[in-house]
Amino acid sequence: MCLNVVGAIALNTDHLLQSAEKAFGADDTQAALSLCEALLEQSPGHAKGLRLKAIILAGEGRLAEAIALISGVLLHSSGNEEPCDYFYRGRWYLRNGEDASAIKDFSALLAMEAQYDRPYYSDTALLHRAYAHTRLGRQREALADLRAIADDDCSTSIAGEVTNKRALLASLGVVS
């Protein structure tokens, strides 16, 4: 392919991604989804485009499709995984009732953050993993995760309900 054509495609995919992000930010998810699909027609493996499309699909409740897209991104990332891929997919697994898969993703994310000393998602990932352990009846593992959370006010929305470290501790019979 001619260098000018490659450059034009790159400029177009950048423009499509920026437009999709802008539409998503304006809560125009249908436009954002259409722009993602146009981007992915030109560049099927475009990781940022796939991520945004997955987020949009998950927001529409199309969790299986969102999980499949992020799984594809992770499969083809060749050691360049992004922690957000595991975080989003783990949350979607929780919403889908796939707690064991969610635990695996949050564990992978935590290992990645420890390896690179970048604990951006750590407390929230621990909270989500503790939630999954709790649903699976693994109280000891849930308690270990909760005790590892640095922020006592750590809270999140999981599967449509807001929970926090204190509430999960209380559900395990531990007074904080």
PDB file of C-alpha atoms in Angstrom:
ATOM      1  CA  MET A   1       0.000   0.000   0.000  1.00  0.00           C
ATOM      2  CA  CYS A   2       1.259   3.469  -0.828  1.00  0.00           C
ATOM      3  CA  LEU A   3       2.544   5.481   2.146  1.00  0.00           C
ATOM      4  CA  ASN A   4       0.073   8.298   1.377  1.00  0.00           C
ATOM      5  CA  VAL A   5      -2.849   5.859   1.515  1.00  0.00           C
ATOM      6  CA  VAL A   6      -1.632   4.411   4.826  1.00  0.00           C
ATOM      7  CA  GLY A   7      -1.299   7.917   6.243  1.00  0.00           C
ATOM      8  CA  ALA A   8      -4.781   8.867   5.036  1.00  0.00           C
ATOM      9  CA  ILE A   9      -6.285   5.765   6.641  1.00  0.00           C
ATOM     10  CA  ALA A  10      -4.518   6.551   9.931  1.00  0.00           C
ATOM     11  CA  LEU A  11      -5.797  10.132   9.854  1.00  0.00           C
ATOM     12  CA  ASN A  12      -9.310   8.912   9.107  1.00  0.00           C
ATOM     13  CA  THR A  13      -9.294   6.310  11.897  1.00  0.00           C
ATOM     14  CA  ASP A  14      -7.974   8.942  14.336  1.00  0.00           C
ATOM     15  CA  HIS A  15     -10.769  11.287  13.265  1.00  0.00           C
ATOM     16  CA  LEU A  16     -13.386   8.548  13.585  1.00  0.00           C
ATOM     17  CA  LEU A  17     -12.145   7.612  17.051  1.00  0.00           C
ATOM     18  CA  GLN A  18     -12.167  11.230  18.214  1.00  0.00           C
ATOM     19  CA  SER A  19     -15.654  11.713  16.800  1.00  0.00           C
ATOM     20  CA  ALA A  20     -16.883   8.510  18.456  1.00  0.00           C
ATOM     21  CA  GLU A  21     -15.402   9.575  21.801  1.00  0.00           C
ATOM     22  CA  LYS A  22     -17.007  13.010  21.452  1.00  0.00           C
ATOM     23  CA  ALA A  23     -20.403  11.492  20.638  1.00  0.00           C
ATOM     24  CA  PHE A  24     -20.075   9.061  23.555  1.00  0.00           C
ATOM     25  CA  GLY A  25     -19.163  11.929  25.874  1.00  0.00           C
ATOM     26  CA  ALA A  26     -22.303  13.739  24.715  1.00  0.00           C
ATOM     27  CA  ASP A  27     -24.385  10.616  25.514  1.00  0.00           C
ATOM     28  CA  ASP A  28     -25.127  10.012  21.841  1.00  0.00           C
ATOM     29  CA  THR A  29     -24.353   6.317  22.052  1.00  0.00           C
ATOM     30  CA  GLN A  30     -25.970   5.440  18.723  1.00  0.00           C
ATOM     31  CA  ALA A  31     -23.732   7.898  16.866  1.00  0.00           C
ATOM     32  CA  ALA A  32     -20.728   6.724  18.866  1.00  0.00           C
ATOM     33  CA  LEU A  33     -21.495   3.104  18.018  1.00  0.00           C
ATOM     34  CA  SER A  34     -21.906   3.907  14.308  1.00  0.00           C
ATOM     35  CA  LEU A  35     -18.597   5.779  14.296  1.00  0.00           C
ATOM     36  CA  CYS A  36     -16.865   2.870  16.062  1.00  0.00           C
ATOM     37  CA  GLU A  37     -18.238   0.474  13.487  1.00  0.00           C
ATOM     38  CA  ALA A  38     -17.007   2.708  10.645  1.00  0.00           C
ATOM     39  CA  LEU A  39     -13.577   2.865  12.273  1.00  0.00           C
ATOM     40  CA  LEU A  40     -13.485  -0.902  12.732  1.00  0.00           C
ATOM     41  CA  GLU A  41     -14.442  -1.479   9.092  1.00  0.00           C
ATOM     42  CA  GLN A  42     -11.242   0.329   8.117  1.00  0.00           C
ATOM     43  CA  SER A  43      -9.102  -1.041  10.924  1.00  0.00           C
ATOM     44  CA  PRO A  44     -10.659  -4.212  12.427  1.00  0.00           C
ATOM     45  CA  GLY A  45      -8.022  -4.629  15.134  1.00  0.00           C
ATOM     46  CA  HIS A  46      -8.070  -1.026  16.365  1.00  0.00           C
ATOM     47  CA  ALA A  47      -7.844  -1.597  20.148  1.00  0.00           C
ATOM     48  CA  LYS A  48      -9.196   1.797  21.228  1.00  0.00           C
ATOM     49  CA  GLY A  49     -12.105   1.478  18.826  1.00  0.00           C
ATOM     50  CA  LEU A  50     -12.853  -2.036  20.094  1.00  0.00           C
ATOM     51  CA  ARG A  51     -12.664  -0.851  23.714  1.00  0.00           C
ATOM     52  CA  LEU A  52     -15.065   2.020  23.117  1.00  0.00           C
ATOM     53  CA  LYS A  53     -17.480  -0.196  21.214  1.00  0.00           C
ATOM     54  CA  ALA A  54     -17.372  -2.723  24.079  1.00  0.00           C
ATOM     55  CA  ILE A  55     -18.124  -0.002  26.632  1.00  0.00           C
ATOM     56  CA  ILE A  56     -21.069   1.188  24.569  1.00  0.00           C
ATOM     57  CA  LEU A  57     -22.418  -2.356  24.167  1.00  0.00           C
ATOM     58  CA  ALA A  58     -22.069  -3.014  27.902  1.00  0.00           C
ATOM     59  CA  GLY A  59     -23.962   0.193  28.606  1.00  0.00           C
ATOM     60  CA  GLU A  60     -26.757  -1.167  26.440  1.00  0.00           C
ATOM     61  CA  GLY A  61     -26.741  -4.384  28.460  1.00  0.00           C
ATOM     62  CA  ARG A  62     -25.144  -6.390  25.642  1.00  0.00           C
ATOM     63  CA  LEU A  63     -22.631  -7.929  28.027  1.00  0.00           C
ATOM     64  CA  ALA A  64     -21.772 -11.065  26.061  1.00  0.00           C
ATOM     65  CA  GLU A  65     -20.837  -8.951  23.030  1.00  0.00           C
ATOM     66  CA  ALA A  66     -18.817  -6.526  25.156  1.00  0.00           C
ATOM     67  CA  ILE A  67     -16.975  -9.389  26.856  1.00  0.00           C
ATOM     68  CA  ALA A  68     -16.206 -10.986  23.484  1.00  0.00           C
ATOM     69  CA  LEU A  69     -14.771  -7.726  22.111  1.00  0.00           C
ATOM     70  CA  ILE A  70     -12.506  -7.126  25.112  1.00  0.00           C
ATOM     71  CA  SER A  71     -11.482 -10.775  25.107  1.00  0.00           C
ATOM     72  CA  GLY A  72     -10.368 -10.304  21.507  1.00  0.00           C
ATOM     73  CA  VAL A  73      -8.385  -7.203  22.449  1.00  0.00           C
ATOM     74  CA  LEU A  74      -6.661  -9.135  25.237  1.00  0.00           C
ATOM     75  CA  LEU A  75      -6.010 -12.119  22.995  1.00  0.00           C
ATOM     76  CA  HIS A  76      -4.270  -9.972  20.384  1.00  0.00           C
ATOM     77  CA  SER A  77      -2.482  -7.579  22.753  1.00  0.00           C
ATOM     78  CA  SER A  78       0.758  -9.617  22.774  1.00  0.00           C
ATOM     79  CA  GLY A  79       1.880  -8.579  26.237  1.00  0.00           C
ATOM     80  CA  ASN A  80       0.594  -5.019  25.846  1.00  0.00           C
ATOM     81  CA  GLU A  81      -2.575  -5.531  27.857  1.00  0.00           C
ATOM     82  CA  GLU A  82      -4.190  -2.535  29.466  1.00  0.00           C
ATOM     83  CA  PRO A  83      -5.405  -2.835  33.054  1.00  0.00           C
ATOM     84  CA  CYS A  84      -8.700  -1.260  31.990  1.00  0.00           C
ATOM     85  CA  ASP A  85      -9.421  -4.275  29.760  1.00  0.00           C
ATOM     86  CA  TYR A  86      -9.367  -6.598  32.759  1.00  0.00           C
ATOM     87  CA  PHE A  87     -11.226  -4.089  34.915  1.00  0.00           C
ATOM     88  CA  TYR A  88     -14.099  -3.580  32.480  1.00  0.00           C
ATOM     89  CA  ARG A  89     -14.381  -7.237  31.578  1.00  0.00           C
ATOM     90  CA  GLY A  90     -14.291  -8.209  35.255  1.00  0.00           C
ATOM     91  CA  ARG A  91     -17.141  -5.787  35.992  1.00  0.00           C
ATOM     92  CA  TRP A  92     -19.114  -7.155  33.063  1.00  0.00           C
ATOM     93  CA  TYR A  93     -18.543 -10.710  34.251  1.00  0.00           C
ATOM     94  CA  LEU A  94     -19.915  -9.667  37.663  1.00  0.00           C
ATOM     95  CA  ARG A  95     -23.001  -8.138  36.063  1.00  0.00           C
ATOM     96  CA  ASN A  96     -23.417 -11.349  34.073  1.00  0.00           C
ATOM     97  CA  GLY A  97     -23.140 -13.515  37.212  1.00  0.00           C
ATOM     98  CA  GLU A  98     -19.816 -15.024  36.141  1.00  0.00           C
ATOM     99  CA  ASP A  99     -18.051 -14.498  39.468  1.00  0.00           C
ATOM    100  CA  ALA A 100     -15.173 -16.949  38.966  1.00  0.00           C
ATOM    101  CA  SER A 101     -14.259 -15.284  35.661  1.00  0.00           C
ATOM    102  CA  ALA A 102     -14.496 -11.870  37.312  1.00  0.00           C
ATOM    103  CA  ILE A 103     -12.101 -13.004  40.041  1.00  0.00           C
ATOM    104  CA  LYS A 104      -9.592 -14.126  37.402  1.00  0.00           C
ATOM    105  CA  ASP A 105      -9.732 -10.743  35.662  1.00  0.00           C
ATOM    106  CA  PHE A 106      -9.386  -8.719  38.858  1.00  0.00           C
ATOM    107  CA  SER A 107      -6.502 -10.978  39.925  1.00  0.00           C
ATOM    108  CA  ALA A 108      -4.773 -10.431  36.557  1.00  0.00           C
ATOM    109  CA  LEU A 109      -5.274  -6.679  36.875  1.00  0.00           C
ATOM    110  CA  LEU A 110      -3.870  -6.624  40.420  1.00  0.00           C
ATOM    111  CA  ALA A 111      -0.843  -8.674  39.351  1.00  0.00           C
ATOM    112  CA  MET A 112      -0.220  -6.297  36.456  1.00  0.00           C
ATOM    113  CA  GLU A 113      -0.471  -3.235  38.680  1.00  0.00           C
ATOM    114  CA  ALA A 114       1.880  -4.782  41.252  1.00  0.00           C
ATOM    115  CA  GLN A 115       4.384  -5.671  38.541  1.00  0.00           C
ATOM    116  CA  TYR A 116       4.505  -2.119  37.212  1.00  0.00           C
ATOM    117  CA  ASP A 117       3.859  -0.402  40.582  1.00  0.00           C
ATOM    118  CA  ARG A 118       0.846   1.457  39.158  1.00  0.00           C
ATOM    119  CA  PRO A 119      -2.003   0.891  41.628  1.00  0.00           C
ATOM    120  CA  TYR A 120      -4.640   2.962  39.804  1.00  0.00           C
ATOM    121  CA  TYR A 121      -7.425   0.338  39.982  1.00  0.00           C
ATOM    122  CA  SER A 122      -6.166  -1.673  42.965  1.00  0.00           C
ATOM    123  CA  ASP A 123      -8.607  -0.680  45.703  1.00  0.00           C
ATOM    124  CA  THR A 124     -11.635  -0.873  43.432  1.00  0.00           C
ATOM    125  CA  ALA A 125     -10.448  -4.148  41.898  1.00  0.00           C
ATOM    126  CA  LEU A 126     -10.020  -5.597  45.395  1.00  0.00           C
ATOM    127  CA  LEU A 127     -13.543  -4.430  46.296  1.00  0.00           C
ATOM    128  CA  HIS A 128     -14.988  -6.065  43.185  1.00  0.00           C
ATOM    129  CA  ARG A 129     -13.044  -9.257  43.781  1.00  0.00           C
ATOM    130  CA  ALA A 130     -14.204  -9.330  47.416  1.00  0.00           C
ATOM    131  CA  TYR A 131     -17.774  -8.912  46.193  1.00  0.00           C
ATOM    132  CA  ALA A 132     -17.354 -11.873  43.835  1.00  0.00           C
ATOM    133  CA  HIS A 133     -15.770 -13.981  46.592  1.00  0.00           C
ATOM    134  CA  THR A 134     -18.686 -13.090  48.873  1.00  0.00           C
ATOM    135  CA  ARG A 135     -21.227 -14.205  46.279  1.00  0.00           C
ATOM    136  CA  LEU A 136     -19.325 -17.483  45.913  1.00  0.00           C
ATOM    137  CA  GLY A 137     -19.308 -18.014  49.712  1.00  0.00           C
ATOM    138  CA  ARG A 138     -15.547 -17.522  49.992  1.00  0.00           C
ATOM    139  CA  GLN A 139     -15.574 -15.410  53.131  1.00  0.00           C
ATOM    140  CA  ARG A 140     -11.885 -15.810  53.977  1.00  0.00           C
ATOM    141  CA  GLU A 141     -10.783 -14.622  50.526  1.00  0.00           C
ATOM    142  CA  ALA A 142     -13.292 -11.753  50.580  1.00  0.00           C
ATOM    143  CA  LEU A 143     -12.070 -10.643  53.996  1.00  0.00           C
ATOM    144  CA  ALA A 144      -8.424 -10.748  52.866  1.00  0.00           C
ATOM    145  CA  ASP A 145      -9.254  -8.543  49.873  1.00  0.00           C
ATOM    146  CA  LEU A 146     -11.253  -6.104  51.985  1.00  0.00           C
ATOM    147  CA  ARG A 147      -8.452  -5.789  54.526  1.00  0.00           C
ATOM    148  CA  ALA A 148      -5.995  -5.059  51.703  1.00  0.00           C
ATOM    149  CA  ILE A 149      -8.022  -2.031  50.556  1.00  0.00           C
ATOM    150  CA  ALA A 150      -6.219   1.114  51.687  1.00  0.00           C
ATOM    151  CA  ASP A 151      -9.216   3.447  51.412  1.00  0.00           C
ATOM    152  CA  ASP A 152     -11.857   2.769  54.067  1.00  0.00           C
ATOM    153  CA  ASP A 153     -14.355   4.796  52.026  1.00  0.00           C
ATOM    154  CA  CYS A 154     -13.780   2.767  48.855  1.00  0.00           C
ATOM    155  CA  SER A 155     -17.112   2.305  47.116  1.00  0.00           C
ATOM    156  CA  THR A 156     -18.430   1.374  43.701  1.00  0.00           C
ATOM    157  CA  SER A 157     -21.508   0.402  41.799  1.00  0.00           C
ATOM    158  CA  ILE A 158     -21.582  -3.324  41.164  1.00  0.00           C
ATOM    159  CA  ALA A 159     -24.316  -4.947  39.130  1.00  0.00           C
ATOM    160  CA  GLY A 160     -26.589  -1.926  39.607  1.00  0.00           C
ATOM    161  CA  GLU A 161     -26.157  -1.515  43.332  1.00  0.00           C
ATOM    162  CA  VAL A 162     -23.777   0.699  45.254  1.00  0.00           C
ATOM    163  CA  THR A 163     -21.575  -1.058  47.762  1.00  0.00           C
ATOM    164  CA  ASN A 164     -18.499  -0.176  49.750  1.00  0.00           C
ATOM    165  CA  LYS A 165     -15.823  -1.716  51.908  1.00  0.00           C
ATOM    166  CA  ARG A 166     -17.773  -1.187  55.145  1.00  0.00           C
ATOM    167  CA  ALA A 167     -20.963  -2.745  53.764  1.00  0.00           C
ATOM    168  CA  LEU A 168     -19.123  -5.836  52.550  1.00  0.00           C
ATOM    169  CA  LEU A 169     -17.302  -6.159  55.875  1.00  0.00           C
ATOM    170  CA  ALA A 170     -20.656  -5.918  57.670  1.00  0.00           C
ATOM    171  CA  SER A 171     -22.117  -8.588  55.378  1.00  0.00           C
ATOM    172  CA  LEU A 172     -19.266 -10.838  56.538  1.00  0.00           C
ATOM    173  CA  GLY A 173     -20.043 -10.066  60.194  1.00  0.00           C
ATOM    174  CA  VAL A 174     -17.008  -7.823  60.667  1.00  0.00           C
ATOM    175  CA  VAL A 175     -17.448  -4.463  62.337  1.00  0.00           C
ATOM    176  CA  SER A 176     -15.035  -1.898  60.907  1.00  0.00           C
TER     177      SER A 176
END
